[in-house]
Short mmCIF file of C-alpha atoms and ligand atoms in Angstrom, two decimals:
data_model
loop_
_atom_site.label_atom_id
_atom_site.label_comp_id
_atom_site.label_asym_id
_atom_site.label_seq_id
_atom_site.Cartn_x
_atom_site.Cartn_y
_atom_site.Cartn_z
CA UNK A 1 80.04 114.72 55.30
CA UNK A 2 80.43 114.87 59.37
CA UNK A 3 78.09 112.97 60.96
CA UNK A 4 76.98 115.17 64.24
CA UNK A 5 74.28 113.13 64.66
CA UNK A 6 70.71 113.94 65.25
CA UNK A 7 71.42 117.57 66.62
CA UNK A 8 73.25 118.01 64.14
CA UNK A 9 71.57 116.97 60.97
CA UNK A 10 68.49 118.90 62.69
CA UNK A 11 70.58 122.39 62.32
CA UNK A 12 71.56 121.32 58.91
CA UNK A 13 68.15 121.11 57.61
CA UNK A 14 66.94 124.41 59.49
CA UNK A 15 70.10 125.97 57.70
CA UNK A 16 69.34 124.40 54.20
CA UNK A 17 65.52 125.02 54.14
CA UNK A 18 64.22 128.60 53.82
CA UNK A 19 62.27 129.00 56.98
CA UNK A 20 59.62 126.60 59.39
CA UNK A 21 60.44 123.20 59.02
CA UNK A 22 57.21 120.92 59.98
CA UNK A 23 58.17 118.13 63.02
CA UNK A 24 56.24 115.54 60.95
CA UNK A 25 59.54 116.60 58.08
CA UNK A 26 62.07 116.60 60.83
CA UNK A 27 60.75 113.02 62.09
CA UNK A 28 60.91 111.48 58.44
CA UNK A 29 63.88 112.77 56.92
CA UNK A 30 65.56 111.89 60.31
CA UNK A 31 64.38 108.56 60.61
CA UNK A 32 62.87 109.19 64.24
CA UNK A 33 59.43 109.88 65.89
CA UNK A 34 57.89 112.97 66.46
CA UNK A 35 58.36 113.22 70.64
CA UNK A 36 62.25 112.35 69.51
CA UNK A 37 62.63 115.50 67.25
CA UNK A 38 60.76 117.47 70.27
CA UNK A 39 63.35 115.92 72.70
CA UNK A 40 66.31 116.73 70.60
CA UNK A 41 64.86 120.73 69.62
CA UNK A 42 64.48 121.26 73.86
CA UNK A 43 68.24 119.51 73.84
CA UNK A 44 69.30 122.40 71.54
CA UNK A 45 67.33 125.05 73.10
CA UNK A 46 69.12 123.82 76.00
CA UNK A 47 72.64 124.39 74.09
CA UNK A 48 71.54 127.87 73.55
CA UNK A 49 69.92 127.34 70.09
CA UNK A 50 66.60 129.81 69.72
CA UNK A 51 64.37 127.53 68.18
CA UNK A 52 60.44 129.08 67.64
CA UNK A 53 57.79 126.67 67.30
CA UNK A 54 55.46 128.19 64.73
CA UNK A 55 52.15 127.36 65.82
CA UNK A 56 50.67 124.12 63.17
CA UNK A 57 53.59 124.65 60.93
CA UNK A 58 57.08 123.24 62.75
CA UNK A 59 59.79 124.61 64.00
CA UNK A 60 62.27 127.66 62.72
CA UNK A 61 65.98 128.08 64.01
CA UNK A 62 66.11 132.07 64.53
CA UNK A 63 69.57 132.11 65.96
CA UNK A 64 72.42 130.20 67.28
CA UNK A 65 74.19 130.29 70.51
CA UNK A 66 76.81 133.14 70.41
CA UNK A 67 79.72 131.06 71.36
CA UNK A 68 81.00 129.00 67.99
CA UNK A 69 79.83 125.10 68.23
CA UNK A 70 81.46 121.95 67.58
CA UNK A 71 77.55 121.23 65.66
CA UNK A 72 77.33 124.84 63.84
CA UNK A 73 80.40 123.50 62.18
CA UNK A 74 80.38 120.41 61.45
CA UNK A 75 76.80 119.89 60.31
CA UNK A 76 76.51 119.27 56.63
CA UNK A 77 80.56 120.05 56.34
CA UNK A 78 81.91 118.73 53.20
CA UNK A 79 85.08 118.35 53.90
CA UNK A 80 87.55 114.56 53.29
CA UNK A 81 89.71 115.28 56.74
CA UNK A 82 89.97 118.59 57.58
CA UNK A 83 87.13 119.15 60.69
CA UNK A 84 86.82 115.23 60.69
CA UNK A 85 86.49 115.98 64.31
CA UNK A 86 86.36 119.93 65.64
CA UNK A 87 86.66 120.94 69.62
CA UNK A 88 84.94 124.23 70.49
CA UNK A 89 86.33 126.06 73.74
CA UNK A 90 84.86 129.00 75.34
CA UNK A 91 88.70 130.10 76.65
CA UNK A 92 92.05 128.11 76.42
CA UNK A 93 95.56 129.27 76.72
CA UNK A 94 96.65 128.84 73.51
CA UNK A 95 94.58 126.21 70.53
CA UNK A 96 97.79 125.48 69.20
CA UNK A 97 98.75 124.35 72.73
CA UNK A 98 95.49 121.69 72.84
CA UNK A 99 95.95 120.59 69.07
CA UNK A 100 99.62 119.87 69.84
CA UNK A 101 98.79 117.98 72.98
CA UNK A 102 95.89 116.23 71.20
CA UNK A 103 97.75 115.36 68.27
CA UNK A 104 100.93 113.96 70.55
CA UNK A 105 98.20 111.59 71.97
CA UNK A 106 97.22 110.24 69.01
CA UNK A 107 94.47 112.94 67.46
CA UNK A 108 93.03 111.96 64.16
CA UNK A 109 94.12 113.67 61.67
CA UNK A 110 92.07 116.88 60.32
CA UNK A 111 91.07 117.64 64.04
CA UNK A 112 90.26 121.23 64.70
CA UNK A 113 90.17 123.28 67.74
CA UNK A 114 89.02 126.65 68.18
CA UNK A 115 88.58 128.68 71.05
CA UNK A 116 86.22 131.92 71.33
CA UNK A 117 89.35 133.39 73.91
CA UNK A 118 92.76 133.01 74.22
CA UNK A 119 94.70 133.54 76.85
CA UNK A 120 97.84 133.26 76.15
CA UNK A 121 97.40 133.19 71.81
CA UNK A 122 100.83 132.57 70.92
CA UNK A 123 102.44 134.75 67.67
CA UNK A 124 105.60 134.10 65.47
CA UNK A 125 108.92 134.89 67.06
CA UNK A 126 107.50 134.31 70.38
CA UNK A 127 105.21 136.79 70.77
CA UNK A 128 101.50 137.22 71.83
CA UNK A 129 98.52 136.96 70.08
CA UNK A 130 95.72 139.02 70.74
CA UNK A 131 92.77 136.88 71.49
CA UNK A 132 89.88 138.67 72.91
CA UNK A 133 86.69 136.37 73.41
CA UNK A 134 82.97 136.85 71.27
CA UNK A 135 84.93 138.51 68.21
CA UNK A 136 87.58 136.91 66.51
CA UNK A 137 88.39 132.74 64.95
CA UNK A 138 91.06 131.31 66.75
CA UNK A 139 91.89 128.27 65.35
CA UNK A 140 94.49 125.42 65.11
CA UNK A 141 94.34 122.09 62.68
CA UNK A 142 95.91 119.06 63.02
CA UNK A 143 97.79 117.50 60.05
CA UNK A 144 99.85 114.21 59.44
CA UNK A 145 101.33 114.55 56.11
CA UNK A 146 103.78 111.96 55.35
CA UNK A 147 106.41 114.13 53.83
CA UNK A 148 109.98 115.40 55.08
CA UNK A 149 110.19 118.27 58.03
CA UNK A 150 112.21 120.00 55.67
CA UNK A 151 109.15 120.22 53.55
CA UNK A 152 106.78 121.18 56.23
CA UNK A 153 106.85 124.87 55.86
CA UNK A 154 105.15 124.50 52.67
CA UNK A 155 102.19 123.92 54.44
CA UNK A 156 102.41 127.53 55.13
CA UNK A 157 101.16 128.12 51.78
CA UNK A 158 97.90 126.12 52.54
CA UNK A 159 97.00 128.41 55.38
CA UNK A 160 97.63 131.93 53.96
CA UNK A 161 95.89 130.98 51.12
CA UNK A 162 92.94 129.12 52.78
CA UNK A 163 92.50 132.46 54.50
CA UNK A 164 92.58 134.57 51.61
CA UNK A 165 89.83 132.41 49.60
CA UNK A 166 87.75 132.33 52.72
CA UNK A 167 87.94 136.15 52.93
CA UNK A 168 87.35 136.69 49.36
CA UNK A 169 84.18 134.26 49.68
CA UNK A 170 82.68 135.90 52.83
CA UNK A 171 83.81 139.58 52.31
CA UNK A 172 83.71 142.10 49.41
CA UNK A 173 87.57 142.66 50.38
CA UNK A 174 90.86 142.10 48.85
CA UNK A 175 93.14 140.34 51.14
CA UNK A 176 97.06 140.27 49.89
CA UNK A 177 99.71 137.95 51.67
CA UNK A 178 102.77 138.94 53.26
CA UNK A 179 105.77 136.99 53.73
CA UNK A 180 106.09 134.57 55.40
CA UNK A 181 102.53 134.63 56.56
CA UNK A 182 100.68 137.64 56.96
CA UNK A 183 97.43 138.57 55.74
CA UNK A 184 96.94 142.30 55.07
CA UNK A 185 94.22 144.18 53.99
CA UNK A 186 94.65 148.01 53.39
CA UNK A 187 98.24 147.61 54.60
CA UNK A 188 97.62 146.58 57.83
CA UNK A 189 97.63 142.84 59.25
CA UNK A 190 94.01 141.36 59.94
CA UNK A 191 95.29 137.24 60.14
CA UNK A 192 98.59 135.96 61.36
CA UNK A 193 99.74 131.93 61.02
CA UNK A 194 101.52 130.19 63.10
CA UNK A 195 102.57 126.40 61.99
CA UNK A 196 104.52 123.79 65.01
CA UNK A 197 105.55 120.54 64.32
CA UNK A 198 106.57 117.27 65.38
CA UNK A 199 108.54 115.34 63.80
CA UNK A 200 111.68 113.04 63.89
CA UNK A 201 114.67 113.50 61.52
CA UNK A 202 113.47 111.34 58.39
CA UNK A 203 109.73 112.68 58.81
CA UNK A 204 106.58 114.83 60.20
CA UNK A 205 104.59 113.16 62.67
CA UNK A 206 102.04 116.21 62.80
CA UNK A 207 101.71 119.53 62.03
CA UNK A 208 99.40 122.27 63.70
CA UNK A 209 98.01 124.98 61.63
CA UNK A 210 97.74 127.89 63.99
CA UNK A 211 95.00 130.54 61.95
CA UNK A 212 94.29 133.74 63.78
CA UNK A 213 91.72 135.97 61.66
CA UNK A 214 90.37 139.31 63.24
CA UNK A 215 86.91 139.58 62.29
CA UNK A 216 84.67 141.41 64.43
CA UNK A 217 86.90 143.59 66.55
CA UNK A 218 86.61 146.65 66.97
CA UNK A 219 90.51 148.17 66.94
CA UNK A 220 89.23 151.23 68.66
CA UNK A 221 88.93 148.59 71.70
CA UNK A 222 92.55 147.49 71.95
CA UNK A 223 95.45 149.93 73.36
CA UNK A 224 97.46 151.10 70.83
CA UNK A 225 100.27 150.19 72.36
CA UNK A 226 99.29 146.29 72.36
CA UNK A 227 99.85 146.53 68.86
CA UNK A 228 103.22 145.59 67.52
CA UNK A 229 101.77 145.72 63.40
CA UNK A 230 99.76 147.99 62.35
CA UNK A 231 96.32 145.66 62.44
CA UNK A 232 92.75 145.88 61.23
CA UNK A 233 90.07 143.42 61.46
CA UNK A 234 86.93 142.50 58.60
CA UNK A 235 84.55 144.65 60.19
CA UNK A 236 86.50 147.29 60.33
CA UNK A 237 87.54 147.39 56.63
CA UNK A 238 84.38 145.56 55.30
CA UNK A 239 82.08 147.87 57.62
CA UNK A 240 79.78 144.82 58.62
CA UNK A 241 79.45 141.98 60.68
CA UNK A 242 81.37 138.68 59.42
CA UNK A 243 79.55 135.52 60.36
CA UNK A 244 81.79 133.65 62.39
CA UNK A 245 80.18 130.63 61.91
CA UNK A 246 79.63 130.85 58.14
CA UNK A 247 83.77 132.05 57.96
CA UNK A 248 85.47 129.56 59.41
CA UNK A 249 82.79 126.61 57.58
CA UNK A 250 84.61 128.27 54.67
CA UNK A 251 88.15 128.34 56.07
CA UNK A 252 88.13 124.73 56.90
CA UNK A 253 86.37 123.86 53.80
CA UNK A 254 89.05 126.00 51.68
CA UNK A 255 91.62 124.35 53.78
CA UNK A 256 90.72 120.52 53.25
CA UNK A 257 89.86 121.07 49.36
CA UNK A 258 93.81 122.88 49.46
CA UNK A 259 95.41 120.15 51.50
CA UNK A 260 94.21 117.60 48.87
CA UNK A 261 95.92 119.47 46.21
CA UNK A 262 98.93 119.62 48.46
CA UNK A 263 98.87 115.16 48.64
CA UNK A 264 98.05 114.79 45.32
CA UNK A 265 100.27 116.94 43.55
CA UNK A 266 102.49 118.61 45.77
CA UNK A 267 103.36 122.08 46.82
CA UNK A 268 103.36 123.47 43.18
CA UNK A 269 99.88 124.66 42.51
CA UNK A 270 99.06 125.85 46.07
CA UNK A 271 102.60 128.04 46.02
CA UNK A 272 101.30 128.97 42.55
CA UNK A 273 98.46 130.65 44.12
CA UNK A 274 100.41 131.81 46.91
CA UNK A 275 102.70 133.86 44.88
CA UNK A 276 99.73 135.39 42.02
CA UNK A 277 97.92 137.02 45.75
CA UNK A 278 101.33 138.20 47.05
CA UNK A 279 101.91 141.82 47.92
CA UNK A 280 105.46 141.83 47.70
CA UNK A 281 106.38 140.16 44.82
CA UNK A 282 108.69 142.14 42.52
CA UNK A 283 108.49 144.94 45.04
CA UNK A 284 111.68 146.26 47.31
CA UNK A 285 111.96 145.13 50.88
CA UNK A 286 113.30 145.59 53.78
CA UNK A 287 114.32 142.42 55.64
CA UNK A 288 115.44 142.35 59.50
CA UNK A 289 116.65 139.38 61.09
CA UNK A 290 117.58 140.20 64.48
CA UNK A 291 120.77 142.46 64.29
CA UNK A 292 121.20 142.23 60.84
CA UNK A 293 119.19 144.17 58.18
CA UNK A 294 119.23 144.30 54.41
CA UNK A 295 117.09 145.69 51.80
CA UNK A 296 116.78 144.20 48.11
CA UNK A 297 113.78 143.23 45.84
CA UNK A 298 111.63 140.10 46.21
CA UNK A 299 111.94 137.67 43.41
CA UNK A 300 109.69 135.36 44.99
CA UNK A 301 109.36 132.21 47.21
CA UNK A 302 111.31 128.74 46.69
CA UNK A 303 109.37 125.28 46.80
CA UNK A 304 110.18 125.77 50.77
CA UNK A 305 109.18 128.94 51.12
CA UNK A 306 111.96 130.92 51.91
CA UNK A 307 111.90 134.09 50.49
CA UNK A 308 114.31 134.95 47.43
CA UNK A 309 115.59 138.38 47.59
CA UNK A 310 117.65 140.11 45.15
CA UNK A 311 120.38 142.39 46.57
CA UNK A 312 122.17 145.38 45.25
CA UNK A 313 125.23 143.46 43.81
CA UNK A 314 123.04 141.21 41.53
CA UNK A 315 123.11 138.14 44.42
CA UNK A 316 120.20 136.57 45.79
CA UNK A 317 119.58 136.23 49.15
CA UNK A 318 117.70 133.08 50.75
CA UNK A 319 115.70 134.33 53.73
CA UNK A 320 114.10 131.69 55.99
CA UNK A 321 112.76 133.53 59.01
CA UNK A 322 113.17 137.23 59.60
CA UNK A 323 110.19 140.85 59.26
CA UNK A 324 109.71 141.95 55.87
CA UNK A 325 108.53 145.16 55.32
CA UNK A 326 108.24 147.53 52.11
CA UNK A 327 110.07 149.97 52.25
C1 LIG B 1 101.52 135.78 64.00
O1 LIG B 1 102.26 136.24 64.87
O2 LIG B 1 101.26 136.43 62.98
C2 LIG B 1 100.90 134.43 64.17
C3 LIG B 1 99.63 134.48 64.98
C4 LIG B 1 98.94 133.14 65.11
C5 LIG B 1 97.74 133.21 66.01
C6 LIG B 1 96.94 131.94 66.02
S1 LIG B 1 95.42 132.14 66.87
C7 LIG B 1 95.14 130.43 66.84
C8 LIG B 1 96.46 129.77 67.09
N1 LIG B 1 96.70 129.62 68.51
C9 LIG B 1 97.72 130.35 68.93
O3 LIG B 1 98.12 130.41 70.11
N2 LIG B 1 98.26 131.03 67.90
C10 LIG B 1 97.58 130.72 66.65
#
């Protein structure tokens, strides 16, 4: 469990009781007086936290601040490292930018950093994420695992499917994975990874998980033309509002409980998983890699995570980087 201190054990307890929790229950189970709890509620009010006071009975959270917060998250968070310490930004340029500069000067590892815009969100193959503020998770994590670089990809795997469970949990929706790592829903992309590294030529110094999920946007709100897939978001498959806060508590959660399967017994049961959600297993692709394009069937993924395509004359191909699409 985090410890967010006062603040933050007070929003856990408003979160796990069902209503007005009495100041004379705040001050014991918090271990501090009465004008104490009163100081820390007007500190949180402060923050943007609408806390009632319910007249002889306590107090009663009824909503928090808009913007996601490093205490929403990490109060009551069960997690062993990932979120062991999480940055909340109104707007950056890019959260894999921060997490990469945080983690080059020494950031813990598990560190999370999310952003409510993005500026300049940064996509595979050098292209842009969309990253409109008030809507969407932007989020990047920092990892140290001691393994290879060659091995680092698999950490894909954690991602994609830490972002499937979480929308499974929070949605009634049926997210499948794309190659390398695209999350569809319907057909049409609604998260989009995007791992860097650091690392010298024996082994990983970090790694930063770069999770983009489109939750509450509306599509009708973006130009057509900005998008290069065609994209969706939760709400707009789901038809209601996602939580943001209660999402990405799930994410991160999914995420730590998957990157201790990962250190304990390797890639195999995450890629496992990986593979059973995939939408293009068995099926026939086509793959383009610059000025070269092919089409064959998928056979699946190797412990790296290229992707093994069959061709025509029986061979299979190894693809490492490259747009899949079914044809
Ligand atoms: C893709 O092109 O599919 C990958 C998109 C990755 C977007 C996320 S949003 C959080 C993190 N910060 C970034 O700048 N990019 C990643």
């Amino acid at each position: 469990m985090k410890d967010s201190g006062v603040d933050g054990r007070i929003i856990e307890l408003f979160r796990s009781g069902d209503g007005v929790v009495s100041g004379a229950a705040l001050s014991r189970l918090l271990g501090v007086s009465r004008t104490a709890v009163w100081k820390h509620v007007k500190g949180l009010r402060a923050a943007g936290y609408l806390i009632e006071a319910v007249p002889s009975k306590g107090y009663r959270l009824l909503s928090s601040p808009k913007l996601l917060t490093q205490l929403d998250l990490s109060s009551g968070l069960a997690t062993r490292r990932v979120g062991s310490r999480i940055v909340c930004l109104k707007e950056t340029e890019s959260t894999n930018q921060v997490a990469f500069k945080m983690a080059e000067e020494g950031a813990v590892e598990g560190t999370v950093v999310i952003a409510d815009a993005q500026s300049a969100g940064k996509g595979r193959l050098g292209r842009v994420w969309l990253s409109p503020a008030g809507v969407n998770l932007y989020c990047s994590v920092v990892l140290r695992p001691s393994i290879a670089p060659m091995a680092a990809c698999q950490l894909t795997f954690l991602s994609v499917v830490a972002v499937a469970r979480a929308i499974e949990s929070c949605t009634s929706l049926k997210p499948q994975i794309k190659w390398p790592n695209d999350i569809l829903i319907n057909g049409r992309k609604v998260a989009g990874l995007l791992n860097e590294m650091n690392a010298e030529t024996e082994k990983v110094n970090f790694v930063v998980l770069g999770i983009g999920v489109n939750l509450n946007l509306r599509m009708s709100s973006i130009a057509e033309s900005l998008l290069r897939h065609p994209a969706t978001s939760l709400i707009e498959e789901g038809g209601e509002e996602v939580d943001r806060v209660a999402f990405t508590r799930r994410l991160l959660t999914e995420l730590d409980e998957l990157y201790d399967v990962f250190l304990q017994e390797g890639e195999g049961p995450v890629r496992a998983e990986w593979l059973e959600r995939s939408a293009i297993r068995g099926r026939s692709v086509k793959v383009s890699q610059g000025e070269r394009e092919f089409t064959g069937e998928v056979q699946g993924v190797d412990s790296f995570g290229a992707l093994l395509v069959r061709l025509s004359d029986g061979s299979v191909e190894t693809v490492l980087s490259g747009d899949v699409a079914l044809v």
